[in-house]
């Protein structure tokens, strides 16, 4: 699997015909099974970049390709996990997880088996018949992860998936995600505005500038895992990243 | 407890009614309870040569079912189209906004001119009465479907058609159901009102108007009670379905 983003720019035209440059000349090539975090101040276009990769939006110029094939619409090789409110409240947990397979016409017994497998993987065995509103925020995101994994994509696109969770649940989910990543060998593109989260998770962190988002720097993180959040080494990386983010945020104020 | 509290007023009204009826002592103005109850207690025996209460109720219900089903069959697909495609909405919106404030009964003369006296005219009036609440709620329901839900479907590989059947329709269903419930209530009012007018020779509306002509006020009151009870039972049925199937509404997370 190869994912490459080639010179992608995005310009929005608002209702009153103003143009807003959201992204400018982004190029990045992602290795197989790599964990990439896209980090940037709010409004830098990081979500837009992810949506372009997902095929939910089109680039104004440039292109995204997976295994050499240009992405023009959502591809079965990728699955996206949204920040929140993404589960279908009228479906049980199991029915949510089975949806992708249902859309492909996979028969019921196979769907159930798959749902069971992935719910087990995210630690939600026994919750099959529950409805989303009966679950906590962290559990709901686990379901969303299981649902994305169920279509067996090679790339996971995650748009601040833990942004709405409290700090403790968030830390827990980060551990879990690494565990799942190591087990399933996915390539992950993970958008966040949390320096701490990026340093904990990523192989490489792509730092974007203030709008229009350009790549400011790509920071490679030493590959030891699990990482000690408070160690000196990561403290230095974190300081470096925070300085960059601050520099960018200060530009707007 | 609240249920019991709700029964206090009807009981007081019945007692008050009986007291006033005894004081007034004029069956052509306010008949006594004991002349109304026998009519209600023998629903299968003929009333004033018009057929039994049940016969007349069934005739009214049949008319409502036709008009209501026709309205739903037009309003739901149209509303889904309007909610999903702004072109359709722009095309229909002004026309519907002009027609909507016209009371259904204002169409009676036209209905008679077009369809003559008979079931077609009545069904037409019911159709006019029911179509707007169903249509407007369907449009609202479809517009209220969260964009994230649609995008999740798309990224999991849903075709345009599957987005409609697996996401939009189930997501809008609770609001559409509310439209059907309101629409049915209006249909029921319309059928009785339409039957009061010259022309029909059966139905609950006809029965109470005929009873008025004969000065049988007790039959009028019995008829009104039956009309109210049927409306209540149907509405409770709608509510029960709402609770069973659409209990997730308001619990989206």
Tab-separated table of C-alpha atoms in Angstrom:
chain	number	residue	atom	x	y	z
A	1	UNK	CA	0.000	0.000	0.000
A	2	UNK	CA	1.281	3.459	-0.883
A	3	UNK	CA	-0.513	6.695	-0.205
A	4	UNK	CA	0.781	9.828	-1.823
A	5	UNK	CA	-0.419	13.378	-1.635
A	6	UNK	CA	0.928	15.314	-4.607
A	7	UNK	CA	1.016	19.106	-4.508
A	8	UNK	CA	-2.528	19.445	-3.163
A	9	UNK	CA	-4.063	22.909	-2.839
A	10	UNK	CA	-7.600	23.793	-1.875
A	11	UNK	CA	-9.457	27.053	-2.371
A	12	UNK	CA	-12.979	27.543	-1.074
A	13	UNK	CA	-15.355	30.029	-2.618
A	14	UNK	CA	-17.779	31.418	-0.051
A	15	UNK	CA	-21.366	32.450	-0.779
A	16	UNK	CA	-20.379	36.077	-1.258
A	17	UNK	CA	-17.784	35.000	-3.849
A	18	UNK	CA	-14.789	35.518	-1.575
A	19	UNK	CA	-12.061	32.976	-2.045
A	20	UNK	CA	-10.339	31.378	0.907
A	21	UNK	CA	-7.104	29.485	0.452
A	22	UNK	CA	-7.287	26.545	2.839
A	23	UNK	CA	-4.346	24.430	1.741
A	24	UNK	CA	-1.312	25.274	-0.315
A	25	UNK	CA	0.958	22.822	-2.144
A	26	UNK	CA	0.913	19.900	0.240
A	27	UNK	CA	3.001	16.917	-0.756
A	28	UNK	CA	3.529	13.880	1.388
A	29	UNK	CA	4.174	10.269	0.791
A	30	UNK	CA	3.091	7.847	3.452
A	31	UNK	CA	4.769	4.510	3.952
A	32	UNK	CA	2.977	1.241	4.427
A	33	UNK	CA	1.896	0.651	8.046
A	34	UNK	CA	3.067	4.094	9.030
A	35	UNK	CA	1.353	6.182	11.695
A	36	UNK	CA	1.206	9.817	10.599
A	37	UNK	CA	-0.204	12.636	12.702
A	38	UNK	CA	-1.209	15.861	11.052
A	39	UNK	CA	-0.803	18.627	13.595
A	40	UNK	CA	-1.657	22.275	13.284
A	41	UNK	CA	-3.395	25.252	14.829
A	42	UNK	CA	-7.163	25.310	14.463
A	43	UNK	CA	-8.328	26.515	11.083
A	44	UNK	CA	-5.150	25.412	9.310
A	45	UNK	CA	-7.000	23.083	6.975
A	46	UNK	CA	-5.897	19.770	8.497
A	47	UNK	CA	-9.410	18.351	8.446
A	48	UNK	CA	-9.830	19.570	4.871
A	49	UNK	CA	-6.661	17.706	3.918
A	50	UNK	CA	-7.987	14.515	5.495
A	51	UNK	CA	-11.320	14.914	3.716
A	52	UNK	CA	-9.540	15.324	0.388
A	53	UNK	CA	-7.561	12.141	1.051
A	54	UNK	CA	-10.836	10.395	1.956
A	55	UNK	CA	-12.413	11.451	-1.330
A	56	UNK	CA	-15.132	13.450	0.428
A	57	UNK	CA	-13.838	16.679	-1.077
A	58	UNK	CA	-11.820	17.353	-4.197
A	59	UNK	CA	-8.554	19.235	-4.359
A	60	UNK	CA	-8.490	22.493	-6.302
A	61	UNK	CA	-5.175	21.378	-7.735
A	62	UNK	CA	-2.876	18.464	-7.201
A	63	UNK	CA	-3.950	14.913	-6.470
A	64	UNK	CA	-4.065	12.081	-3.974
A	65	UNK	CA	-3.361	8.536	-5.016
A	66	UNK	CA	-3.509	5.156	-3.348
A	67	UNK	CA	-1.391	2.436	-4.950
A	68	UNK	CA	-0.981	4.726	-7.917
A	69	UNK	CA	-4.707	5.143	-8.492
A	70	UNK	CA	-6.020	8.727	-8.101
A	71	UNK	CA	-8.664	9.172	-5.400
A	72	UNK	CA	-11.766	10.902	-6.739
A	73	UNK	CA	-14.321	9.455	-4.356
A	74	UNK	CA	-14.290	7.338	-1.195
A	75	UNK	CA	-12.287	4.190	-1.754
A	76	UNK	CA	-12.796	0.799	-0.093
A	77	UNK	CA	-9.094	0.858	0.753
A	78	UNK	CA	-9.709	3.647	3.239
A	79	UNK	CA	-12.080	4.095	6.139
A	80	UNK	CA	-12.695	7.301	8.034
A	81	UNK	CA	-13.380	7.835	11.712
A	82	UNK	CA	-15.048	11.111	12.607
A	83	UNK	CA	-14.791	13.214	15.719
A	84	UNK	CA	-18.230	12.341	17.098
A	85	UNK	CA	-21.921	11.830	16.335
A	86	UNK	CA	-21.057	9.321	13.675
A	87	UNK	CA	-22.902	6.234	14.924
A	88	UNK	CA	-26.404	5.533	13.667
A	89	UNK	CA	-28.656	5.861	16.714
A	90	UNK	CA	-31.327	3.573	15.239
A	91	UNK	CA	-28.883	0.710	14.835
A	92	UNK	CA	-27.469	-1.447	17.573
A	93	UNK	CA	-23.721	-1.553	18.110
A	94	UNK	CA	-23.524	-4.739	16.067
A	95	UNK	CA	-25.663	-3.322	13.265
A	96	UNK	CA	-23.459	-0.234	13.149
A	97	UNK	CA	-20.338	-2.354	12.799
A	98	UNK	CA	-21.946	-4.550	10.129
A	99	UNK	CA	-23.049	-1.663	7.922
A	100	UNK	CA	-20.037	-1.562	5.606
A	101	UNK	CA	-20.365	-5.283	4.871
A	102	UNK	CA	-24.133	-4.982	4.496
A	103	UNK	CA	-23.576	-2.302	1.827
A	104	UNK	CA	-21.355	-4.754	-0.036
A	105	UNK	CA	-23.941	-7.497	0.048
A	106	UNK	CA	-22.036	-9.767	2.438
A	107	UNK	CA	-24.422	-12.348	3.895
A	108	UNK	CA	-25.698	-12.090	7.442
A	109	UNK	CA	-23.739	-14.918	9.127
A	110	UNK	CA	-20.452	-13.538	7.772
A	111	UNK	CA	-21.422	-10.032	8.867
A	112	UNK	CA	-22.167	-11.226	12.362
A	113	UNK	CA	-18.857	-13.087	12.547
A	114	UNK	CA	-16.977	-9.994	11.397
A	115	UNK	CA	-18.804	-7.726	13.841
A	116	UNK	CA	-18.003	-10.128	16.656
A	117	UNK	CA	-14.333	-10.205	15.712
A	118	UNK	CA	-13.890	-6.453	15.521
A	119	UNK	CA	-15.962	-5.673	18.597
A	120	UNK	CA	-13.785	-8.126	20.446
A	121	UNK	CA	-10.693	-6.368	19.090
A	122	UNK	CA	-11.835	-2.968	20.393
A	123	UNK	CA	-12.830	-4.465	23.734
A	124	UNK	CA	-16.597	-4.308	23.359
A	125	UNK	CA	-17.516	-7.959	23.443
A	126	UNK	CA	-20.979	-8.346	24.932
A	127	UNK	CA	-22.217	-4.938	23.790
A	128	UNK	CA	-23.582	-6.145	20.442
A	129	UNK	CA	-27.236	-5.498	21.219
A	130	UNK	CA	-26.766	-2.129	22.891
A	131	UNK	CA	-27.691	1.143	21.249
A	132	UNK	CA	-25.198	4.005	20.865
A	133	UNK	CA	-26.992	6.211	23.377
A	134	UNK	CA	-26.414	3.569	26.038
A	135	UNK	CA	-22.632	3.845	25.657
A	136	UNK	CA	-20.068	6.322	26.991
A	137	UNK	CA	-18.167	8.608	24.628
A	138	UNK	CA	-15.093	6.388	24.658
A	139	UNK	CA	-17.125	3.268	23.919
A	140	UNK	CA	-18.883	4.987	21.046
A	141	UNK	CA	-15.540	5.804	19.451
A	142	UNK	CA	-14.488	2.189	19.895
A	143	UNK	CA	-17.585	1.181	17.947
A	144	UNK	CA	-16.661	3.702	15.252
A	145	UNK	CA	-13.180	2.157	15.077
A	146	UNK	CA	-14.637	-1.363	14.848
A	147	UNK	CA	-17.006	-0.224	12.115
A	148	UNK	CA	-14.141	1.252	10.115
A	149	UNK	CA	-11.976	-1.855	10.574
A	150	UNK	CA	-14.810	-4.158	9.529
A	151	UNK	CA	-14.490	-3.186	5.867
A	152	UNK	CA	-10.810	-4.279	6.084
A	153	UNK	CA	-9.290	-1.065	4.732
A	154	UNK	CA	-5.533	-0.696	4.497
A	155	UNK	CA	-5.668	2.963	5.529
A	156	UNK	CA	-7.484	4.487	8.500
A	157	UNK	CA	-8.248	8.189	8.353
A	158	UNK	CA	-8.986	9.661	11.755
A	159	UNK	CA	-10.303	13.199	12.229
A	160	UNK	CA	-9.635	14.211	15.850
A	161	UNK	CA	-11.374	11.024	16.937
A	162	UNK	CA	-10.660	11.538	20.621
A	163	UNK	CA	-11.152	15.301	20.642
A	164	UNK	CA	-14.484	15.154	22.451
A	165	UNK	CA	-13.325	12.765	25.182
A	166	UNK	CA	-12.140	13.637	28.678
A	167	UNK	CA	-8.381	13.513	29.304
A	168	UNK	CA	-8.283	10.112	30.998
A	169	UNK	CA	-10.474	8.365	28.455
A	170	UNK	CA	-8.417	10.008	25.752
A	171	UNK	CA	-5.152	8.591	27.109
A	172	UNK	CA	-6.726	5.184	27.395
A	173	UNK	CA	-7.993	5.336	23.824
A	174	UNK	CA	-4.532	6.311	22.591
A	175	UNK	CA	-3.063	3.160	24.171
A	176	UNK	CA	-5.845	1.079	22.692
A	177	UNK	CA	-5.381	2.562	19.250
A	178	UNK	CA	-1.677	1.700	19.282
A	179	UNK	CA	-2.501	-1.821	20.356
A	180	UNK	CA	-5.026	-2.176	17.526
A	181	UNK	CA	-2.632	-0.586	15.047
A	182	UNK	CA	0.121	-3.021	15.965
A	183	UNK	CA	-2.250	-5.923	15.655
A	184	UNK	CA	-3.950	-4.949	12.400
A	185	UNK	CA	-1.006	-3.292	10.622
A	186	UNK	CA	-2.959	-0.406	9.168
A	187	UNK	CA	-1.564	2.798	7.769
A	188	UNK	CA	-3.001	5.631	9.834
A	189	UNK	CA	-3.467	9.287	9.034
A	190	UNK	CA	-4.513	10.962	12.247
A	191	UNK	CA	-5.536	14.622	12.519
A	192	UNK	CA	-5.134	16.299	15.892
A	193	UNK	CA	-4.442	19.662	17.450
A	194	UNK	CA	-2.940	18.042	20.544
A	195	UNK	CA	0.857	18.021	20.578
A	196	UNK	CA	0.843	15.480	23.373
A	197	UNK	CA	-1.374	13.100	21.424
A	198	UNK	CA	0.740	13.421	18.274
A	199	UNK	CA	3.999	12.762	20.123
A	200	UNK	CA	2.513	9.742	21.848
A	201	UNK	CA	1.126	8.170	18.693
A	202	UNK	CA	3.002	9.073	15.562
A	203	UNK	CA	5.953	7.760	13.611
A	204	UNK	CA	6.040	11.100	11.858
A	205	UNK	CA	4.286	14.337	12.675
A	206	UNK	CA	3.356	16.653	9.822
A	207	UNK	CA	3.093	20.188	11.181
A	208	UNK	CA	0.930	22.537	9.151
A	209	UNK	CA	1.170	26.325	9.125
A	210	UNK	CA	-1.612	28.793	9.711
A	211	UNK	CA	-4.024	29.177	6.788
A	212	UNK	CA	-3.368	28.596	3.983
A	213	UNK	CA	-1.949	25.399	5.399
A	214	UNK	CA	1.476	24.452	4.131
A	215	UNK	CA	3.807	21.842	5.557
A	216	UNK	CA	5.991	23.663	8.050
A	217	UNK	CA	8.035	20.714	9.131
A	218	UNK	CA	7.885	16.942	9.291
A	219	UNK	CA	9.131	15.652	12.635
A	220	UNK	CA	10.200	12.027	12.914
A	221	UNK	CA	9.695	10.476	16.334
A	222	UNK	CA	12.012	7.732	17.653
A	223	UNK	CA	10.128	4.502	17.209
A	224	UNK	CA	10.170	3.196	20.800
A	225	UNK	CA	6.761	2.230	22.122
A	226	UNK	CA	5.058	2.491	24.516
A	227	UNK	CA	6.302	5.978	25.026
A	228	UNK	CA	6.893	7.594	28.356
A	229	UNK	CA	4.932	10.809	28.126
A	230	UNK	CA	7.131	12.572	30.650
A	231	UNK	CA	10.595	11.488	29.443
A	232	UNK	CA	13.201	14.116	28.549
A	233	UNK	CA	13.471	12.995	24.972
A	234	UNK	CA	9.776	13.422	24.279
A	235	UNK	CA	9.746	16.581	26.373
A	236	UNK	CA	12.203	18.126	23.940
A	237	UNK	CA	10.222	17.085	20.900
A	238	UNK	CA	7.102	18.373	22.519
A	239	UNK	CA	8.742	21.726	23.284
A	240	UNK	CA	9.902	22.027	19.689
A	241	UNK	CA	6.390	21.296	18.395
A	242	UNK	CA	4.721	23.634	20.855
A	243	UNK	CA	7.065	26.429	19.805
A	244	UNK	CA	6.135	25.885	16.185
A	245	UNK	CA	2.407	25.835	16.924
A	246	UNK	CA	2.709	28.947	19.073
A	247	UNK	CA	4.611	30.736	16.335
A	248	UNK	CA	1.800	29.925	13.910
A	249	UNK	CA	-0.995	30.844	16.283
A	250	UNK	CA	0.692	34.149	17.133
A	251	UNK	CA	0.587	35.118	13.471
A	252	UNK	CA	-3.178	35.452	13.618
A	253	UNK	CA	-3.384	37.361	16.867
B	1	UNK	CA	-50.892	9.004	39.298
B	2	UNK	CA	-50.988	11.590	36.489
B	3	UNK	CA	-53.227	9.177	34.603
B	4	UNK	CA	-55.671	9.177	37.448
B	5	UNK	CA	-55.476	12.953	37.729
B	6	UNK	CA	-56.363	13.176	34.053
B	7	UNK	CA	-59.592	11.265	34.691
B	8	UNK	CA	-60.870	13.821	37.216
B	9	UNK	CA	-61.925	16.411	34.661
B	10	UNK	CA	-63.905	14.042	32.396
B	11	UNK	CA	-65.743	12.726	35.452
B	12	UNK	CA	-66.508	16.270	36.631
B	13	UNK	CA	-67.682	17.192	33.130
B	14	UNK	CA	-70.014	14.190	33.017
B	15	UNK	CA	-71.427	15.004	36.439
B	16	UNK	CA	-71.797	18.700	35.501
B	17	UNK	CA	-73.459	17.754	32.253
B	18	UNK	CA	-75.971	15.493	34.005
B	19	UNK	CA	-76.742	18.176	36.607
B	20	UNK	CA	-77.290	20.856	33.944
B	21	UNK	CA	-79.351	18.405	31.844
B	22	UNK	CA	-81.626	17.731	34.813
B	23	UNK	CA	-81.998	21.450	35.557
B	24	UNK	CA	-82.603	22.417	31.919
B	25	UNK	CA	-84.829	19.415	31.388
B	26	UNK	CA	-84.944	19.842	27.615
B	27	UNK	CA	-83.729	16.878	25.510
B	28	UNK	CA	-83.583	19.076	22.398
B	29	UNK	CA	-80.994	21.273	24.107
B	30	UNK	CA	-79.036	18.966	26.395
B	31	UNK	CA	-80.078	15.334	26.660
B	32	UNK	CA	-79.535	13.387	29.864
B	33	UNK	CA	-76.719	10.898	30.245
B	34	UNK	CA	-79.145	7.995	30.335
B	35	UNK	CA	-80.370	8.755	26.792
B	36	UNK	CA	-76.811	8.917	25.377
B	37	UNK	CA	-75.360	5.820	27.040
B	38	UNK	CA	-77.797	3.336	25.455
B	39	UNK	CA	-76.786	4.604	22.000
B	40	UNK	CA	-73.122	4.015	22.847
B	41	UNK	CA	-73.777	0.637	24.445
B	42	UNK	CA	-75.453	-0.835	21.393
B	43	UNK	CA	-73.002	0.096	18.653
B	44	UNK	CA	-74.251	-2.599	16.297
B	45	UNK	CA	-77.926	-1.652	16.272
B	46	UNK	CA	-79.405	0.723	13.752
B	47	UNK	CA	-79.500	4.409	14.636
B	48	UNK	CA	-82.283	6.478	13.095
B	49	UNK	CA	-82.331	4.254	10.004
B	50	UNK	CA	-78.786	5.294	8.974
B	51	UNK	CA	-77.102	2.053	9.974
B	52	UNK	CA	-75.311	1.325	13.220
B	53	UNK	CA	-72.594	3.412	14.885
B	54	UNK	CA	-70.059	0.811	13.825
B	55	UNK	CA	-71.259	0.832	10.204
B	56	UNK	CA	-70.980	4.590	10.021
B	57	UNK	CA	-67.620	4.615	11.782
B	58	UNK	CA	-66.265	2.039	9.322
B	59	UNK	CA	-67.431	4.138	6.383
B	60	UNK	CA	-65.644	7.196	7.779
B	61	UNK	CA	-62.510	5.194	8.559
B	62	UNK	CA	-62.461	3.735	5.053
B	63	UNK	CA	-62.616	7.212	3.515
B	64	UNK	CA	-59.844	8.459	5.788
B	65	UNK	CA	-57.637	5.508	4.991
B	66	UNK	CA	-57.966	6.142	1.256
B	67	UNK	CA	-57.311	9.876	1.439
B	68	UNK	CA	-54.558	9.536	4.018
B	69	UNK	CA	-52.765	6.735	2.189
B	70	UNK	CA	-52.900	8.717	-1.041
B	71	UNK	CA	-51.506	11.799	0.702
B	72	UNK	CA	-48.681	9.785	2.278
B	73	UNK	CA	-47.888	8.116	-1.039
B	74	UNK	CA	-47.438	11.528	-2.667
B	75	UNK	CA	-45.992	13.524	0.251
B	76	UNK	CA	-43.277	11.137	1.462
B	77	UNK	CA	-41.451	10.629	-1.871
B	78	UNK	CA	-41.901	14.295	-2.777
B	79	UNK	CA	-40.685	15.400	0.663
B	80	UNK	CA	-37.619	13.152	0.462
B	81	UNK	CA	-36.812	14.582	-2.953
B	82	UNK	CA	-37.301	18.156	-1.757
B	83	UNK	CA	-35.277	17.600	1.368
B	84	UNK	CA	-32.408	16.037	-0.503
B	85	UNK	CA	-32.244	18.119	-3.687
B	86	UNK	CA	-32.534	21.886	-3.424
B	87	UNK	CA	-33.530	22.082	-7.103
B	88	UNK	CA	-36.742	20.194	-6.351
B	89	UNK	CA	-37.333	22.316	-3.284
B	90	UNK	CA	-36.893	25.546	-5.242
B	91	UNK	CA	-39.217	24.220	-7.929
B	92	UNK	CA	-42.101	23.318	-5.611
B	93	UNK	CA	-41.668	25.611	-2.648
B	94	UNK	CA	-43.602	28.748	-3.699
B	95	UNK	CA	-46.526	26.788	-5.115
B	96	UNK	CA	-46.863	24.754	-1.948
B	97	UNK	CA	-46.544	27.811	0.278
B	98	UNK	CA	-49.491	29.405	-1.552
B	99	UNK	CA	-51.661	26.288	-1.353
B	100	UNK	CA	-50.806	25.396	2.232
B	101	UNK	CA	-52.765	28.132	4.062
B	102	UNK	CA	-55.986	27.244	2.189
B	103	UNK	CA	-58.245	25.375	4.629
B	104	UNK	CA	-59.068	21.907	3.279
B	105	UNK	CA	-62.793	22.664	3.409
B	106	UNK	CA	-62.326	25.614	1.044
B	107	UNK	CA	-61.718	22.972	-1.626
B	108	UNK	CA	-65.177	21.459	-1.119
B	109	UNK	CA	-66.983	23.408	-3.856
B	110	UNK	CA	-64.223	22.660	-6.316
B	111	UNK	CA	-64.169	19.016	-5.280
B	112	UNK	CA	-67.910	18.803	-5.904
B	113	UNK	CA	-67.539	20.517	-9.276
B	114	UNK	CA	-64.785	18.140	-10.320
B	115	UNK	CA	-65.737	14.856	-8.737
B	116	UNK	CA	-69.453	15.284	-7.966
B	117	UNK	CA	-70.964	14.148	-4.703
B	118	UNK	CA	-69.447	10.910	-3.472
B	119	UNK	CA	-66.407	9.206	-2.035
B	120	UNK	CA	-63.978	10.758	-4.517
B	121	UNK	CA	-64.771	14.288	-3.333
B	122	UNK	CA	-64.375	13.323	0.309
B	123	UNK	CA	-61.138	11.456	-0.317
B	124	UNK	CA	-59.864	14.503	-2.187
B	125	UNK	CA	-60.585	16.802	0.777
B	126	UNK	CA	-58.833	14.401	3.150
B	127	UNK	CA	-55.909	14.208	0.765
B	128	UNK	CA	-55.567	17.996	0.763
B	129	UNK	CA	-55.786	18.101	4.554
B	130	UNK	CA	-53.205	15.393	5.176
B	131	UNK	CA	-50.615	16.145	2.528
B	132	UNK	CA	-49.069	19.299	4.001
B	133	UNK	CA	-48.150	18.109	7.487
B	134	UNK	CA	-46.697	14.902	6.020
B	135	UNK	CA	-44.787	16.783	3.348
B	136	UNK	CA	-43.349	19.468	5.627
B	137	UNK	CA	-42.275	16.983	8.272
B	138	UNK	CA	-40.667	14.750	5.664
B	139	UNK	CA	-38.682	17.673	4.260
B	140	UNK	CA	-37.621	18.691	7.784
B	141	UNK	CA	-36.726	15.132	8.706
B	142	UNK	CA	-34.582	14.624	5.624
B	143	UNK	CA	-32.814	17.942	6.151
B	144	UNK	CA	-32.204	17.028	9.785
B	145	UNK	CA	-30.224	13.921	8.853
B	146	UNK	CA	-26.724	14.641	10.067
B	147	UNK	CA	-24.161	15.176	7.374
B	148	UNK	CA	-21.703	12.980	9.267
B	149	UNK	CA	-24.162	10.068	9.005
B	150	UNK	CA	-24.260	10.490	5.242
B	151	UNK	CA	-20.485	10.804	4.974
B	152	UNK	CA	-19.941	7.706	7.100
B	153	UNK	CA	-22.184	5.816	4.695
B	154	UNK	CA	-20.311	7.164	1.704
B	155	UNK	CA	-16.888	6.306	3.116
B	156	UNK	CA	-18.124	2.787	3.916
B	157	UNK	CA	-18.997	2.405	0.256
B	158	UNK	CA	-22.694	3.289	0.068
B	159	UNK	CA	-24.088	4.124	-3.369
B	160	UNK	CA	-26.417	7.114	-3.729
B	161	UNK	CA	-29.338	4.717	-3.484
B	162	UNK	CA	-27.959	3.009	-0.380
B	163	UNK	CA	-27.369	6.382	1.266
B	164	UNK	CA	-31.077	6.973	0.755
B	165	UNK	CA	-32.318	3.611	2.015
B	166	UNK	CA	-29.787	2.971	4.788
B	167	UNK	CA	-29.155	6.476	6.109
B	168	UNK	CA	-31.539	9.198	4.953
B	169	UNK	CA	-34.845	7.357	5.276
B	170	UNK	CA	-34.127	5.693	8.655
B	171	UNK	CA	-32.640	8.958	9.919
B	172	UNK	CA	-35.685	10.958	8.852
B	173	UNK	CA	-38.212	8.285	9.860
B	174	UNK	CA	-39.111	9.654	13.309
B	175	UNK	CA	-39.947	13.081	11.890
B	176	UNK	CA	-41.827	11.558	8.959
B	177	UNK	CA	-43.790	9.521	11.481
B	178	UNK	CA	-44.706	12.698	13.368
B	179	UNK	CA	-45.955	14.099	10.062
B	180	UNK	CA	-48.102	11.006	9.517
B	181	UNK	CA	-49.516	11.303	13.018
B	182	UNK	CA	-50.441	14.959	12.582
B	183	UNK	CA	-51.682	14.238	9.061
B	184	UNK	CA	-53.936	11.478	10.309
B	185	UNK	CA	-55.422	13.782	12.950
B	186	UNK	CA	-56.252	16.337	10.279
B	187	UNK	CA	-57.643	13.630	7.988
B	188	UNK	CA	-60.018	12.549	10.713
B	189	UNK	CA	-61.235	16.122	11.191
B	190	UNK	CA	-61.627	16.537	7.446
B	191	UNK	CA	-63.698	13.393	6.947
B	192	UNK	CA	-66.168	14.327	9.654
B	193	UNK	CA	-66.393	17.909	8.399
B	194	UNK	CA	-66.827	16.775	4.806
B	195	UNK	CA	-69.595	14.359	5.837
B	196	UNK	CA	-71.482	17.175	7.536
B	197	UNK	CA	-71.921	18.862	4.182
B	198	UNK	CA	-74.761	17.965	1.823
B	199	UNK	CA	-74.131	14.906	-0.268
B	200	UNK	CA	-72.917	11.935	1.770
B	201	UNK	CA	-75.505	9.450	3.016
B	202	UNK	CA	-73.302	7.648	5.506
B	203	UNK	CA	-70.436	8.207	7.908
B	204	UNK	CA	-70.190	9.601	11.421
B	205	UNK	CA	-70.390	13.204	10.222
B	206	UNK	CA	-73.510	12.406	8.242
B	207	UNK	CA	-74.995	10.565	11.223
B	208	UNK	CA	-74.701	13.508	13.594
B	209	UNK	CA	-75.974	15.993	11.019
B	210	UNK	CA	-78.935	13.720	10.287
B	211	UNK	CA	-79.564	13.411	14.027
B	212	UNK	CA	-79.570	17.199	14.253
B	213	UNK	CA	-82.254	17.384	11.568
B	214	UNK	CA	-84.367	14.983	13.589
B	215	UNK	CA	-83.658	16.812	16.857
B	216	UNK	CA	-81.962	13.725	18.343
B	217	UNK	CA	-79.354	15.582	20.364
B	218	UNK	CA	-78.404	12.436	22.311
B	219	UNK	CA	-77.293	10.791	19.051
B	220	UNK	CA	-75.209	13.866	18.204
B	221	UNK	CA	-73.415	13.621	21.537
B	222	UNK	CA	-72.939	9.866	21.201
B	223	UNK	CA	-71.528	10.461	17.724
B	224	UNK	CA	-69.110	13.117	18.983
B	225	UNK	CA	-67.892	10.768	21.698
B	226	UNK	CA	-67.285	8.013	19.133
B	227	UNK	CA	-65.448	10.448	16.844
B	228	UNK	CA	-63.256	11.530	19.741
B	229	UNK	CA	-62.550	7.975	20.901
B	230	UNK	CA	-61.542	6.748	17.439
B	231	UNK	CA	-59.201	9.724	17.042
B	232	UNK	CA	-57.710	8.991	20.463
B	233	UNK	CA	-57.165	5.288	19.806
B	234	UNK	CA	-55.452	5.897	16.474
B	235	UNK	CA	-53.247	8.607	17.964
B	236	UNK	CA	-52.227	6.281	20.798
B	237	UNK	CA	-51.341	3.697	18.173
B	238	UNK	CA	-49.084	6.214	16.413
B	239	UNK	CA	-47.488	7.110	19.730
B	240	UNK	CA	-46.872	3.469	20.622
B	241	UNK	CA	-45.058	2.889	17.339
B	242	UNK	CA	-43.057	6.069	17.930
B	243	UNK	CA	-41.977	4.849	21.310
B	244	UNK	CA	-41.123	1.374	20.098
B	245	UNK	CA	-39.237	2.239	16.906
B	246	UNK	CA	-38.174	5.849	17.149
B	247	UNK	CA	-37.252	6.084	20.806
B	248	UNK	CA	-33.719	7.034	19.741
B	249	UNK	CA	-34.807	10.490	18.674
B	250	UNK	CA	-33.268	13.130	20.890
B	251	UNK	CA	-30.642	10.630	22.068
B	252	UNK	CA	-28.231	11.097	19.143
B	253	UNK	CA	-24.684	11.038	20.349
